[in-house]
Coordinates of C-alpha atoms in Angstrom, one line a residue:
X1 CA 0.1 0.1 0.2
X2 CA 2.9 2.2 0.4
X3 CA 1.2 3.4 3.5
X4 CA 3.6 6.3 5.5
X5 CA 4.2 4.7 8.9
X6 CA 6.2 6.0 11.7
X7 CA 9.2 4.3 13.1
X8 CA 7.1 3.1 16.0
X9 CA 4.6 1.5 13.7
X10 CA 6.8 0.0 10.7
X11 CA 7.9 -3.2 12.3
X12 CA 3.8 -4.0 12.3
X13 CA 3.0 -2.8 8.9
X14 CA 1.3 -5.9 7.9
X15 CA -1.7 -6.0 10.3
X16 CA -1.6 -2.2 10.4
X17 CA -2.4 -2.1 6.2
X18 CA -4.9 -4.3 7.1
X19 CA -6.7 -2.4 9.8
X20 CA -6.1 1.0 7.5
X21 CA -7.7 -0.5 4.6
X22 CA -11.0 -2.2 6.6
X23 CA -11.3 1.2 8.5
X24 CA -10.7 3.6 5.8
X25 CA -14.0 2.1 3.8
X26 CA -15.7 5.4 5.6
X27 CA -14.3 8.8 6.8
X28 CA -14.1 8.5 10.8
X29 CA -12.7 11.5 11.9
X30 CA -14.9 12.8 14.7
X31 CA -17.0 9.4 14.7
X32 CA -17.9 7.5 17.7
X33 CA -15.9 4.0 16.8
X34 CA -16.5 0.3 18.3
X35 CA -14.0 -2.2 17.5
X36 CA -15.1 -5.9 18.6
X37 CA -12.5 -8.3 19.6
X38 CA -9.6 -5.7 19.6
X39 CA -7.0 -8.2 20.8
X40 CA -3.9 -6.7 22.1
X41 CA -5.4 -3.1 20.8
X42 CA -2.3 -2.4 18.3
X43 CA -5.0 -1.5 15.6
X44 CA -6.9 0.6 18.3
X45 CA -4.0 2.5 18.6
X46 CA -3.2 3.2 15.2
X47 CA -6.5 4.0 14.1
X48 CA -7.1 6.8 17.0
X49 CA -3.7 8.1 16.4
X50 CA -4.1 8.5 12.5
X51 CA -7.9 8.3 11.6
X52 CA -8.8 10.8 14.2
X53 CA -12.2 9.6 15.8
X54 CA -13.7 11.7 18.4
X55 CA -13.6 8.2 20.5
X56 CA -12.3 4.5 20.1
X57 CA -14.0 1.6 21.9
X58 CA -11.6 -1.6 21.8
X59 CA -14.1 -4.5 23.3
X60 CA -12.7 -8.0 23.7
X61 CA -13.7 -11.3 25.7
X62 CA -10.3 -11.7 27.2
X63 CA -9.8 -10.0 30.5
X64 CA -5.6 -10.3 30.7
X65 CA -5.7 -8.8 27.3
X66 CA -8.0 -5.8 28.1
X67 CA -5.6 -5.4 31.1
X68 CA -2.9 -5.3 28.6
X69 CA -4.5 -2.7 26.2
X70 CA -5.2 -0.2 29.1
X71 CA -1.5 -0.3 30.1
X72 CA 0.0 -0.4 26.7
X73 CA -2.4 2.1 24.6
X74 CA -2.9 5.0 26.8
X75 CA -4.5 7.7 24.5
X76 CA -6.8 10.3 25.0
X77 CA -10.0 9.2 23.6
X78 CA -9.2 5.8 23.7
X79 CA -10.5 3.0 26.1
X80 CA -10.9 -0.7 26.8
X81 CA -14.2 -2.7 27.9
X82 CA -14.2 -6.2 28.6
X83 CA -17.4 -7.9 26.9
X84 CA -18.8 -10.5 24.5
X85 CA -19.5 -10.1 20.7
X86 CA -22.5 -11.5 21.0
X87 CA -24.1 -9.3 24.0
X88 CA -22.3 -5.9 23.8
X89 CA -22.2 -4.2 27.0
X90 CA -24.0 -0.8 25.2
X91 CA -26.9 0.9 25.0
X92 CA -28.7 1.2 21.5
X93 CA -27.5 3.2 19.0
X94 CA -24.0 4.3 20.8
X95 CA -21.8 4.1 17.7
X96 CA -21.3 5.6 14.2
X97 CA -19.1 2.8 13.1
X98 CA -18.3 -0.6 14.6
X99 CA -15.3 -2.6 12.9
X100 CA -14.3 -6.0 13.2
X101 CA -11.2 -7.8 11.8
X102 CA -10.8 -11.3 11.3
X103 CA -12.5 -12.5 14.5
X104 CA -16.1 -13.0 13.7
X105 CA -14.7 -16.5 12.6
X106 CA -14.0 -17.7 15.9
X107 CA -17.4 -16.8 17.2
X108 CA -20.2 -19.6 18.7
X109 CA -23.0 -17.2 16.8
X110 CA -22.3 -15.0 14.2
X111 CA -25.8 -14.0 13.5
X112 CA -26.2 -12.7 17.0
X113 CA -23.1 -11.0 16.5
X114 CA -24.4 -9.1 13.4
X115 CA -27.7 -8.7 15.0
X116 CA -25.6 -7.3 18.1
X117 CA -23.6 -4.8 15.7
X118 CA -27.0 -3.4 14.1
X119 CA -28.5 -2.8 17.8
X120 CA -25.6 -0.8 18.8
X121 CA -24.7 1.3 15.4
X122 CA -26.7 4.6 14.9
X123 CA -29.0 5.4 11.8
X124 CA -26.4 6.2 9.0
X125 CA -23.3 3.9 10.7
X126 CA -21.1 2.0 9.2
X127 CA -20.2 -1.7 9.9
X128 CA -17.0 -2.3 8.5
X129 CA -15.6 -5.8 8.4
X130 CA -12.9 -8.3 7.4
X131 CA -12.9 -11.9 7.8
X132 CA -12.1 -15.3 6.7
X133 CA -13.9 -18.5 5.6
X134 CA -12.9 -21.9 4.5
X135 CA -14.7 -24.1 1.6
X136 CA -16.9 -26.2 4.2
X137 CA -18.0 -22.6 5.9
X138 CA -18.8 -21.0 2.3
X139 CA -22.3 -21.7 2.1
X140 CA -23.1 -20.9 5.7
X141 CA -21.0 -17.6 5.5
X142 CA -23.2 -16.5 2.6
X143 CA -26.5 -17.3 4.4
X144 CA -25.3 -15.3 7.2
X145 CA -23.9 -12.1 5.2
X146 CA -27.5 -12.3 3.4
X147 CA -29.7 -12.2 6.5
X148 CA -27.4 -9.1 8.1
X149 CA -30.1 -6.4 8.6
X150 CA -28.2 -4.0 7.0
X151 CA -27.3 -2.5 3.5
X152 CA -24.2 -3.7 1.9
X153 CA -22.6 -1.1 0.3
X154 CA -19.2 -2.5 -0.8
X155 CA -17.4 -6.1 -1.0
X156 CA -14.0 -7.1 -1.8
X157 CA -12.3 -10.2 -2.4
X158 CA -8.4 -9.8 -0.5
X159 CA -7.1 -13.1 -1.1
X160 CA -4.3 -11.9 -3.3
X161 CA -3.5 -8.8 -0.9
X162 CA -3.5 -11.1 2.1
X163 CA -1.1 -13.5 0.2
X164 CA 1.2 -10.9 -0.3
X165 CA 0.9 -10.2 3.3
X166 CA 1.8 -13.6 4.4
X167 CA 4.9 -13.6 1.7
X168 CA 6.6 -11.1 3.8
X169 CA 5.3 -12.4 7.3
X170 CA 8.4 -11.6 9.5
X171 CA 6.5 -13.3 11.9
X172 CA 7.3 -16.7 10.0
X173 CA 11.0 -15.8 9.4
X174 CA 11.5 -15.5 13.2
X175 CA 10.3 -18.6 14.1
X176 CA 12.1 -20.7 11.4
X177 CA 15.5 -19.4 11.6
X178 CA 15.5 -20.6 15.1
X179 CA 15.0 -24.6 13.8
X180 CA 16.8 -26.8 13.0
X181 CA 17.1 -27.4 9.3
X182 CA 14.7 -30.0 9.3
X183 CA 11.8 -29.9 6.6
X184 CA 9.0 -31.3 8.7
X185 CA 10.0 -28.8 11.9
X186 CA 10.0 -25.8 9.6
X187 CA 6.9 -27.1 7.6
X188 CA 4.9 -27.1 10.9
X189 CA 6.3 -23.8 11.8
X190 CA 5.6 -21.9 8.7
X191 CA 1.7 -23.1 9.0
X192 CA 1.7 -21.8 12.6
X193 CA 3.2 -18.7 11.5
X194 CA 1.2 -18.2 8.1
X195 CA 4.1 -17.9 6.1
X196 CA 4.6 -18.0 2.0
X197 CA 3.6 -21.6 1.2
X198 CA 1.6 -22.5 4.7
X199 CA -1.7 -24.2 4.9
X200 CA -3.5 -20.8 5.3
X201 CA -1.7 -19.6 1.7
X202 CA -2.0 -22.5 -0.2
X203 CA -5.7 -22.6 0.8
X204 CA -6.1 -18.8 -0.3
X205 CA -3.9 -19.7 -3.7
X206 CA -6.3 -22.4 -4.7
X207 CA -9.5 -20.8 -3.5
X208 CA -10.4 -23.3 -0.8
X209 CA -10.4 -20.3 1.6
X210 CA -12.1 -16.6 0.7
X211 CA -10.8 -13.6 2.6
X212 CA -13.2 -10.9 2.0
X213 CA -13.8 -7.0 2.9
X214 CA -16.9 -5.4 3.4
X215 CA -18.7 -2.2 4.5
X216 CA -22.2 -2.1 5.4
X217 CA -24.6 0.7 6.1
X218 CA -27.5 0.6 9.1
X219 CA -30.4 3.0 7.4

């Protein structure tokens, strides 16, 4: 993307570019934003610093992770809340935008999550969503997406872009260079880290996995 990054952010360029591409489907300037499943908060910190929302709330089920976020990312307007994606602890119509990056695949009840997103969004709000599914889940995912009570405004398959990121995955290199030069060990490590030639890379390449980017609008 040739996205200009500070020296602080440069080591995390690949995930940052995914976050940036997902979040900039709409203008978040001055908006009240919720990220569901914020992990350790690096994406939340980057978006708060660069896209200038009025406020940004990161939610995650992991209590330890939320405590880490609160200690690590101390920015005005950025806060972190422990909670369940399928039962969001916020009043109706609380946010202008909801972000979800590669997380809903792990939820027990994805339609329930989509319903919660609709509930907490204000009219005119946006659901900015990036996720992956595998071939045996394609039909279920299509049905879930079709039932979202919001209007689809854009959709893009980003397998090629994700594969380019995996080709440059420094995490894979960090793991494999510490291992003995034994093929099966390096293969297992590469699959775990998601480098070029890993199982996830091969599935994206041959169409057995689909990585998609969406923007939905709440009318």
